[in-house]
């Protein structure tokens, strides 16, 4: 029976990588620039991510499938300063360049490394995905669930169609980028969420990465003018010391005090089952450190109702509550059509619609009709 790797390397499921994202080396090797590993890949081998591979001295990359699609409130990604209430049609492929022991999407991200991660891919094409997104009422198409940088060519193919249909586009990413991949994505991406997992390079190496490429991605995206929000999953005993949080938030505030920082609660998952789940008081301590560092928009997530006003957006100038939330649900919206505070007229950083039209959904749901997506594989 065909293995998942066999299925994903058939001609319909791959394309030659974008010329900007790889180069040839000696001895028929190639170097990939889609993520911060910058793998030199020998003939016949995949890179660290297991989904980009060298065949005959050329780099081949994933194309033409999704591992899953879902309609999410944009607040779930989370973006709190971009089109509140919008529906985000979210799709992912398989594989990741990291191997975090606590990954909440391990079934798709680790599908090529872990035999317990069973996630049959579905055939897809960009035009049909966009048609379906429009039919669901989505405003934004999001590449998420696995690491989108390693499947950037597919994302750009989908985003080209999305732009033609008048949709916005976003990445939900670990941020392990390179100058090459950020330049490649720049024309096609509106919003970017980076998961800043730690501020300690030793911790990043435990997860299979390095800290510096992530910091470079954050600085670069901000300079490029892509709307950026940052998430840190707070894991007791791993990344939650006051010292580490002070360094992390000082770095973010040094890039811009206007970057929203979401500190979210960990729950035991995948292979990380020993730390306790994050408590509300842990989130509140981290959020207070973020505010002390000068960040103007700090949010505490995953524990709705337990984190005081850290679920809401308040004007950085006068403190007026501008958006009141409970979890992903928006309970009140007061921004002006220009994205200003109605009380003191301060411009609130973000990407705002002219008016708030309510939410299609405050919870994720599967698309109501999926006629075009065809299951292509049942794994053994
Ligand atoms: S995406 Fe990253 S891990 Fe995968 S081949 Fe390219 S450089 Fe290596």
Short mmCIF file of C-alpha atoms and ligand atoms in Angstrom, two decimals:
data_model
loop_
_atom_site.label_atom_id
_atom_site.label_comp_id
_atom_site.label_asym_id
_atom_site.label_seq_id
_atom_site.Cartn_x
_atom_site.Cartn_y
_atom_site.Cartn_z
CA UNK A 1 0.00 0.00 0.00
CA UNK A 2 1.26 3.48 -0.83
CA UNK A 3 2.70 5.38 2.11
CA UNK A 4 1.90 9.00 2.87
CA UNK A 5 5.32 9.96 1.54
CA UNK A 6 4.58 8.08 -1.72
CA UNK A 7 1.28 9.92 -2.13
CA UNK A 8 2.77 13.33 -1.42
CA UNK A 9 5.58 12.88 -3.91
CA UNK A 10 3.43 11.90 -6.90
CA UNK A 11 3.61 14.41 -9.78
CA UNK A 12 0.16 15.88 -9.02
CA UNK A 13 1.13 16.69 -5.44
CA UNK A 14 4.39 18.57 -6.13
CA UNK A 15 5.78 21.42 -8.21
CA UNK A 16 9.28 22.65 -8.81
CA UNK A 17 10.07 25.17 -6.06
CA UNK A 18 9.93 28.90 -6.79
CA UNK A 19 13.23 30.09 -8.23
CA UNK A 20 13.61 32.64 -5.42
CA UNK A 21 13.51 29.88 -2.80
CA UNK A 22 16.30 27.52 -3.81
CA UNK A 23 19.63 27.31 -5.57
CA UNK A 24 21.85 24.55 -6.92
CA UNK A 25 24.98 23.48 -5.06
CA UNK A 26 27.81 21.16 -6.03
CA UNK A 27 27.32 17.38 -6.38
CA UNK A 28 23.71 17.76 -7.48
CA UNK A 29 22.72 19.17 -4.11
CA UNK A 30 20.28 22.08 -3.68
CA UNK A 31 19.83 24.64 -0.92
CA UNK A 32 16.32 25.59 0.16
CA UNK A 33 15.53 29.05 1.55
CA UNK A 34 11.88 28.55 2.52
CA UNK A 35 12.73 28.49 6.21
CA UNK A 36 15.54 29.39 8.56
CA UNK A 37 17.14 25.95 8.36
CA UNK A 38 18.37 26.75 4.81
CA UNK A 39 18.89 23.03 4.27
CA UNK A 40 21.54 21.79 1.86
CA UNK A 41 19.71 18.77 0.41
CA UNK A 42 21.49 15.87 -1.30
CA UNK A 43 20.03 14.23 -4.40
CA UNK A 44 17.06 12.00 -3.54
CA UNK A 45 16.63 13.39 -0.01
CA UNK A 46 14.09 15.66 1.70
CA UNK A 47 14.94 18.64 3.89
CA UNK A 48 14.38 18.77 7.65
CA UNK A 49 10.66 19.45 7.08
CA UNK A 50 10.33 16.16 5.09
CA UNK A 51 8.07 17.79 2.48
CA UNK A 52 10.54 19.62 0.20
CA UNK A 53 12.94 17.32 -1.59
CA UNK A 54 15.73 17.11 -4.14
CA UNK A 55 14.97 15.04 -7.22
CA UNK A 56 17.52 15.11 -10.00
CA UNK A 57 19.19 18.26 -8.70
CA UNK A 58 15.93 20.25 -8.52
CA UNK A 59 13.87 21.22 -5.49
CA UNK A 60 10.30 19.93 -5.45
CA UNK A 61 7.68 21.31 -3.08
CA UNK A 62 4.12 20.46 -1.96
CA UNK A 63 1.23 21.44 -4.19
CA UNK A 64 -2.41 20.59 -4.91
CA UNK A 65 -3.73 19.29 -1.61
CA UNK A 66 -4.89 20.38 1.82
CA UNK A 67 -4.79 18.38 5.02
CA UNK A 68 -7.78 20.26 6.32
CA UNK A 69 -9.93 23.36 5.99
CA UNK A 70 -11.99 25.13 8.61
CA UNK A 71 -13.83 28.41 9.02
CA UNK A 72 -12.51 30.25 12.07
CA UNK A 73 -13.39 33.59 13.62
CA UNK A 74 -10.34 35.75 12.95
CA UNK A 75 -10.06 36.16 16.72
CA UNK A 76 -9.01 32.50 16.92
CA UNK A 77 -5.85 32.94 14.81
CA UNK A 78 -5.52 35.19 16.90
CA UNK A 79 -5.74 38.59 15.22
CA UNK A 80 -7.39 41.17 17.49
CA UNK A 81 -6.41 44.28 15.51
CA UNK A 82 -7.37 43.13 12.03
CA UNK A 83 -10.94 43.16 10.76
CA UNK A 84 -12.65 42.11 14.00
CA UNK A 85 -15.50 39.69 13.46
CA UNK A 86 -14.28 38.56 10.03
CA UNK A 87 -14.48 34.93 9.01
CA UNK A 88 -11.07 33.41 8.26
CA UNK A 89 -11.18 30.48 5.83
CA UNK A 90 -8.23 28.46 7.05
CA UNK A 91 -6.31 25.73 5.26
CA UNK A 92 -3.20 23.72 6.01
CA UNK A 93 -0.95 21.14 4.42
CA UNK A 94 1.29 18.61 6.14
CA UNK A 95 4.68 18.86 7.82
CA UNK A 96 6.70 21.31 9.88
CA UNK A 97 10.28 22.49 10.18
CA UNK A 98 10.10 22.23 14.01
CA UNK A 99 9.02 19.36 16.26
CA UNK A 100 7.53 20.98 19.36
CA UNK A 101 6.59 18.37 21.96
CA UNK A 102 3.46 20.33 22.87
CA UNK A 103 2.18 21.02 19.33
CA UNK A 104 -1.60 21.40 19.29
CA UNK A 105 -1.67 20.64 15.55
CA UNK A 106 0.67 17.63 15.72
CA UNK A 107 -1.66 15.41 13.68
CA UNK A 108 -0.89 17.48 10.60
CA UNK A 109 2.46 19.06 11.51
CA UNK A 110 4.15 15.78 12.44
CA UNK A 111 2.39 13.57 9.88
CA UNK A 112 5.64 12.72 8.09
CA UNK A 113 7.59 12.02 11.29
CA UNK A 114 5.15 10.33 13.65
CA UNK A 115 3.21 7.20 12.59
CA UNK A 116 0.50 8.09 15.12
CA UNK A 117 -0.22 11.34 13.27
CA UNK A 118 -2.79 10.17 10.73
CA UNK A 119 -4.15 12.94 8.55
CA UNK A 120 -5.29 11.98 5.04
CA UNK A 121 -4.80 14.82 2.56
CA UNK A 122 -7.57 16.10 0.31
CA UNK A 123 -7.10 17.07 -3.31
CA UNK A 124 -7.53 20.82 -3.80
CA UNK A 125 -6.94 23.57 -6.28
CA UNK A 126 -6.56 27.28 -5.56
CA UNK A 127 -9.59 28.43 -7.53
CA UNK A 128 -11.95 25.99 -5.81
CA UNK A 129 -10.61 26.80 -2.36
CA UNK A 130 -11.24 30.49 -2.97
CA UNK A 131 -14.72 29.82 -4.37
CA UNK A 132 -15.55 27.87 -1.25
CA UNK A 133 -14.13 30.58 1.01
CA UNK A 134 -16.31 33.18 -0.71
CA UNK A 135 -19.37 30.90 -0.46
CA UNK A 136 -18.84 30.65 3.31
CA UNK A 137 -18.70 34.43 3.64
CA UNK A 138 -14.98 34.58 4.45
CA UNK A 139 -13.07 37.86 4.21
CA UNK A 140 -9.63 36.34 4.74
CA UNK A 141 -7.81 33.24 3.56
CA UNK A 142 -5.29 31.90 6.07
CA UNK A 143 -2.51 29.37 5.64
CA UNK A 144 -2.25 27.72 9.05
CA UNK A 145 -2.37 24.40 11.02
CA UNK A 146 0.99 23.23 9.66
CA UNK A 147 3.93 25.61 9.15
CA UNK A 148 3.01 27.69 6.09
CA UNK A 149 6.55 28.85 5.29
CA UNK A 150 7.51 25.34 4.15
CA UNK A 151 4.60 25.35 1.69
CA UNK A 152 4.94 28.96 0.58
CA UNK A 153 4.54 28.26 -3.15
CA UNK A 154 1.12 26.66 -2.54
CA UNK A 155 0.08 29.53 -0.30
CA UNK A 156 1.03 32.08 -2.96
CA UNK A 157 -0.89 30.11 -5.61
CA UNK A 158 -3.99 30.24 -3.38
CA UNK A 159 -3.41 33.87 -2.37
CA UNK A 160 -3.17 35.00 -6.02
CA UNK A 161 -6.68 33.67 -6.57
CA UNK A 162 -7.82 35.13 -3.25
CA UNK A 163 -6.66 38.62 -4.24
CA UNK A 164 -8.57 38.36 -7.54
CA UNK A 165 -11.70 37.54 -5.54
CA UNK A 166 -11.16 40.55 -3.28
CA UNK A 167 -10.10 38.54 -0.23
CA UNK A 168 -7.31 39.30 2.23
CA UNK A 169 -4.58 36.82 3.10
CA UNK A 170 -2.68 35.74 6.20
CA UNK A 171 -0.05 33.39 7.62
CA UNK A 172 -0.16 31.81 11.07
CA UNK A 173 3.47 30.80 11.42
CA UNK A 174 6.36 29.94 13.70
CA UNK A 175 8.27 32.79 12.06
CA UNK A 176 11.34 30.71 11.18
CA UNK A 177 11.79 32.67 7.97
CA UNK A 178 14.59 33.89 5.71
CA UNK A 179 15.03 37.16 3.80
CA UNK A 180 14.33 35.21 0.60
CA UNK A 181 10.99 33.77 1.70
CA UNK A 182 9.79 37.04 3.21
CA UNK A 183 10.58 38.88 -0.05
CA UNK A 184 8.75 36.15 -1.96
CA UNK A 185 5.66 36.42 0.25
CA UNK A 186 5.58 40.17 0.66
CA UNK A 187 3.39 41.03 -2.37
CA UNK A 188 0.81 38.41 -1.40
CA UNK A 189 0.34 38.67 2.32
CA UNK A 190 -1.66 41.12 4.43
CA UNK A 191 -1.49 39.74 7.97
CA UNK A 192 1.09 37.62 9.76
CA UNK A 193 0.95 35.99 13.15
CA UNK A 194 4.27 34.85 14.60
CA UNK A 195 4.40 32.31 17.40
CA UNK A 196 7.32 33.56 19.50
CA UNK A 197 7.77 30.46 21.62
CA UNK A 198 10.59 31.56 23.89
CA UNK A 199 13.37 34.09 24.20
CA UNK A 200 16.04 31.51 24.97
CA UNK A 201 17.99 29.98 22.11
CA UNK A 202 18.47 26.75 24.11
CA UNK A 203 14.70 26.33 24.29
CA UNK A 204 14.36 26.91 20.56
CA UNK A 205 16.99 24.25 19.90
CA UNK A 206 14.90 21.78 21.95
CA UNK A 207 12.06 22.49 19.51
CA UNK A 208 14.31 22.05 16.48
CA UNK A 209 15.01 25.69 15.63
CA UNK A 210 17.00 28.79 16.59
CA UNK A 211 15.85 32.07 18.10
CA UNK A 212 17.62 34.48 15.74
CA UNK A 213 15.68 33.70 12.50
CA UNK A 214 12.41 34.27 14.35
CA UNK A 215 13.57 37.65 15.66
CA UNK A 216 14.72 38.57 12.16
CA UNK A 217 11.29 37.64 10.76
CA UNK A 218 9.52 39.84 13.33
CA UNK A 219 11.73 42.85 12.60
CA UNK A 220 11.42 42.34 8.84
CA UNK A 221 7.66 41.94 8.76
CA UNK A 222 7.24 45.09 10.80
CA UNK A 223 9.54 47.03 8.46
CA UNK A 224 7.69 45.66 5.44
CA UNK A 225 4.39 46.99 6.74
CA UNK A 226 2.71 43.59 7.01
CA UNK A 227 0.22 43.68 9.90
CA UNK A 228 1.85 41.63 12.65
CA UNK A 229 0.60 40.11 15.88
CA UNK A 230 2.66 37.92 18.21
CA UNK A 231 1.58 34.97 20.34
CA UNK A 232 3.48 33.30 23.17
CA UNK A 233 2.04 30.09 24.59
CA UNK A 234 2.99 30.31 28.24
CA UNK A 235 4.28 26.92 29.42
CA UNK A 236 4.98 26.64 33.16
CA UNK A 237 8.64 25.83 33.75
CA UNK A 238 9.59 26.18 30.07
CA UNK A 239 9.31 29.82 29.03
CA UNK A 240 7.50 31.58 31.88
CA UNK A 241 10.29 32.97 34.08
CA UNK A 242 10.06 36.69 34.77
CA UNK A 243 13.54 37.18 33.30
CA UNK A 244 12.72 35.49 30.00
CA UNK A 245 9.40 37.29 29.68
CA UNK A 246 11.06 40.64 30.38
CA UNK A 247 13.59 40.05 27.61
CA UNK A 248 10.92 38.85 25.19
CA UNK A 249 8.58 41.78 25.76
CA UNK A 250 11.45 44.31 25.74
CA UNK A 251 12.43 42.99 22.32
CA UNK A 252 8.88 43.37 20.99
CA UNK A 253 8.48 46.85 22.44
CA UNK A 254 11.83 47.74 20.84
CA UNK A 255 10.42 46.80 17.42
CA UNK A 256 7.16 48.64 18.12
CA UNK A 257 5.01 49.21 21.17
CA UNK A 258 1.99 48.92 18.87
CA UNK A 259 2.49 45.23 18.07
CA UNK A 260 -0.26 43.28 19.88
CA UNK A 261 1.14 40.53 22.11
CA UNK A 262 -1.09 37.59 23.02
CA UNK A 263 0.06 35.47 25.92
CA UNK A 264 -2.00 32.30 25.90
CA UNK A 265 -2.59 29.37 28.22
CA UNK A 266 -0.92 25.99 27.64
CA UNK A 267 -2.79 22.74 28.18
CA UNK A 268 -1.14 19.35 28.16
CA UNK A 269 -0.92 18.02 24.62
CA UNK A 270 0.95 15.58 22.39
CA UNK A 271 4.23 14.60 24.09
CA UNK A 272 4.37 17.39 26.66
CA UNK A 273 2.29 16.07 29.52
CA UNK A 274 4.37 16.97 32.55
CA UNK A 275 4.04 20.77 33.01
CA UNK A 276 0.85 21.86 34.72
CA UNK A 277 -1.71 23.69 32.63
CA UNK A 278 -1.25 27.46 32.72
CA UNK A 279 -3.29 29.18 35.45
CA UNK A 280 -5.01 32.56 35.12
CA UNK A 281 -2.54 34.08 37.60
CA UNK A 282 0.37 32.96 35.38
CA UNK A 283 -1.18 34.73 32.38
CA UNK A 284 -1.87 37.85 34.41
CA UNK A 285 1.75 37.96 35.65
CA UNK A 286 3.05 37.63 32.08
CA UNK A 287 0.59 40.23 30.79
CA UNK A 288 1.69 42.67 33.50
CA UNK A 289 5.31 42.18 32.42
CA UNK A 290 4.30 42.96 28.85
CA UNK A 291 2.63 46.20 29.92
CA UNK A 292 5.64 47.16 32.06
CA UNK A 293 7.82 46.69 28.98
CA UNK A 294 5.73 49.33 27.25
CA UNK A 295 3.58 47.18 24.98
CA UNK A 296 0.31 49.00 24.43
CA UNK A 297 -1.84 46.05 23.47
CA UNK A 298 -1.42 42.94 25.61
CA UNK A 299 -3.97 40.12 25.60
CA UNK A 300 -4.35 37.02 27.74
CA UNK A 301 -5.92 34.13 25.88
CA UNK A 302 -7.44 30.65 26.18
CA UNK A 303 -9.00 31.24 29.60
CA UNK A 304 -12.04 33.42 28.85
CA UNK A 305 -13.65 35.08 31.84
CA UNK A 306 -10.57 34.57 34.06
CA UNK A 307 -8.18 37.28 32.90
CA UNK A 308 -9.92 40.55 33.72
CA UNK A 309 -9.75 43.18 31.02
CA UNK A 310 -6.94 41.43 29.13
CA UNK A 311 -9.51 40.06 26.67
CA UNK A 312 -10.58 43.55 25.59
CA UNK A 313 -9.02 46.24 23.43
CA UNK A 314 -8.60 49.49 25.31
CA UNK A 315 -7.37 52.76 23.88
CA UNK A 316 -3.65 53.20 24.65
CA UNK A 317 -4.20 56.92 25.15
CA UNK A 318 -7.35 57.30 27.27
CA UNK A 319 -8.20 53.73 28.35
CA UNK A 320 -11.63 53.66 26.71
CA UNK A 321 -12.81 50.09 26.06
CA UNK A 322 -13.01 49.86 22.28
CA UNK A 323 -13.71 46.17 21.68
CA UNK A 324 -15.17 43.98 24.40
CA UNK A 325 -14.64 40.22 23.94
CA UNK A 326 -15.39 36.96 25.66
CA UNK A 327 -13.17 34.32 24.14
CA UNK A 328 -13.59 34.74 20.37
CA UNK A 329 -16.98 36.46 20.69
CA UNK A 330 -17.18 40.22 20.23
CA UNK A 331 -19.64 41.71 22.70
CA UNK A 332 -19.18 45.39 21.85
CA UNK A 333 -17.36 47.39 19.15
CA UNK A 334 -16.84 51.15 19.40
CA UNK A 335 -14.05 52.09 16.97
CA UNK A 336 -14.86 54.85 14.50
CA UNK A 337 -14.93 54.00 10.75
CA UNK A 338 -11.39 55.43 10.54
CA UNK A 339 -10.16 53.10 13.30
CA UNK A 340 -9.96 55.81 15.96
CA UNK A 341 -10.98 55.90 19.60
CA UNK A 342 -14.40 57.64 19.79
CA UNK A 343 -13.48 59.27 23.12
CA UNK A 344 -10.04 60.81 22.52
CA UNK A 345 -9.69 60.30 18.73
CA UNK A 346 -6.36 58.47 19.01
CA UNK A 347 -5.57 56.34 15.95
CA UNK A 348 -5.61 52.70 17.04
CA UNK A 349 -2.94 50.57 15.33
CA UNK A 350 -4.40 47.84 13.16
CA UNK A 351 -6.32 47.09 9.97
CA UNK A 352 -9.93 48.11 10.49
CA UNK A 353 -13.06 47.77 8.39
CA UNK A 354 -15.12 50.89 7.82
CA UNK A 355 -17.81 49.38 9.96
CA UNK A 356 -18.34 46.36 12.15
CA UNK A 357 -20.95 44.04 10.65
CA UNK A 358 -21.07 41.50 13.46
CA UNK A 359 -19.59 38.02 13.37
CA UNK A 360 -20.61 35.20 11.05
CA UNK A 361 -19.39 32.87 13.77
CA UNK A 362 -17.77 33.19 17.16
CA UNK A 363 -16.74 29.54 17.03
CA UNK A 364 -14.93 27.50 14.37
CA UNK A 365 -17.02 25.39 12.02
CA UNK A 366 -16.40 23.09 9.08
CA UNK A 367 -17.51 24.47 5.71
CA UNK A 368 -21.14 23.62 5.23
CA UNK A 369 -20.59 22.18 1.76
CA UNK A 370 -17.33 20.73 0.53
CA UNK A 371 -18.26 19.34 -2.86
CA UNK A 372 -14.96 20.02 -4.52
CA UNK A 373 -12.55 18.56 -2.02
CA UNK A 374 -11.94 14.89 -2.65
CA UNK A 375 -10.29 12.53 -0.22
CA UNK A 376 -7.24 11.15 -1.98
CA UNK A 377 -5.66 8.91 0.57
CA UNK A 378 -6.44 6.60 3.44
CA UNK A 379 -3.24 5.95 5.27
CA UNK A 380 -2.41 2.34 6.14
S1 LIG B 1 11.51 24.45 4.23
FE1 LIG B 1 13.15 24.57 5.75
S2 LIG B 1 13.31 22.49 6.55
FE2 LIG B 1 12.20 22.34 4.61
S3 LIG B 1 13.78 21.93 3.08
FE3 LIG B 1 13.46 24.14 3.12
S4 LIG B 1 14.99 24.93 4.53
FE4 LIG B 1 14.84 22.70 4.92
#
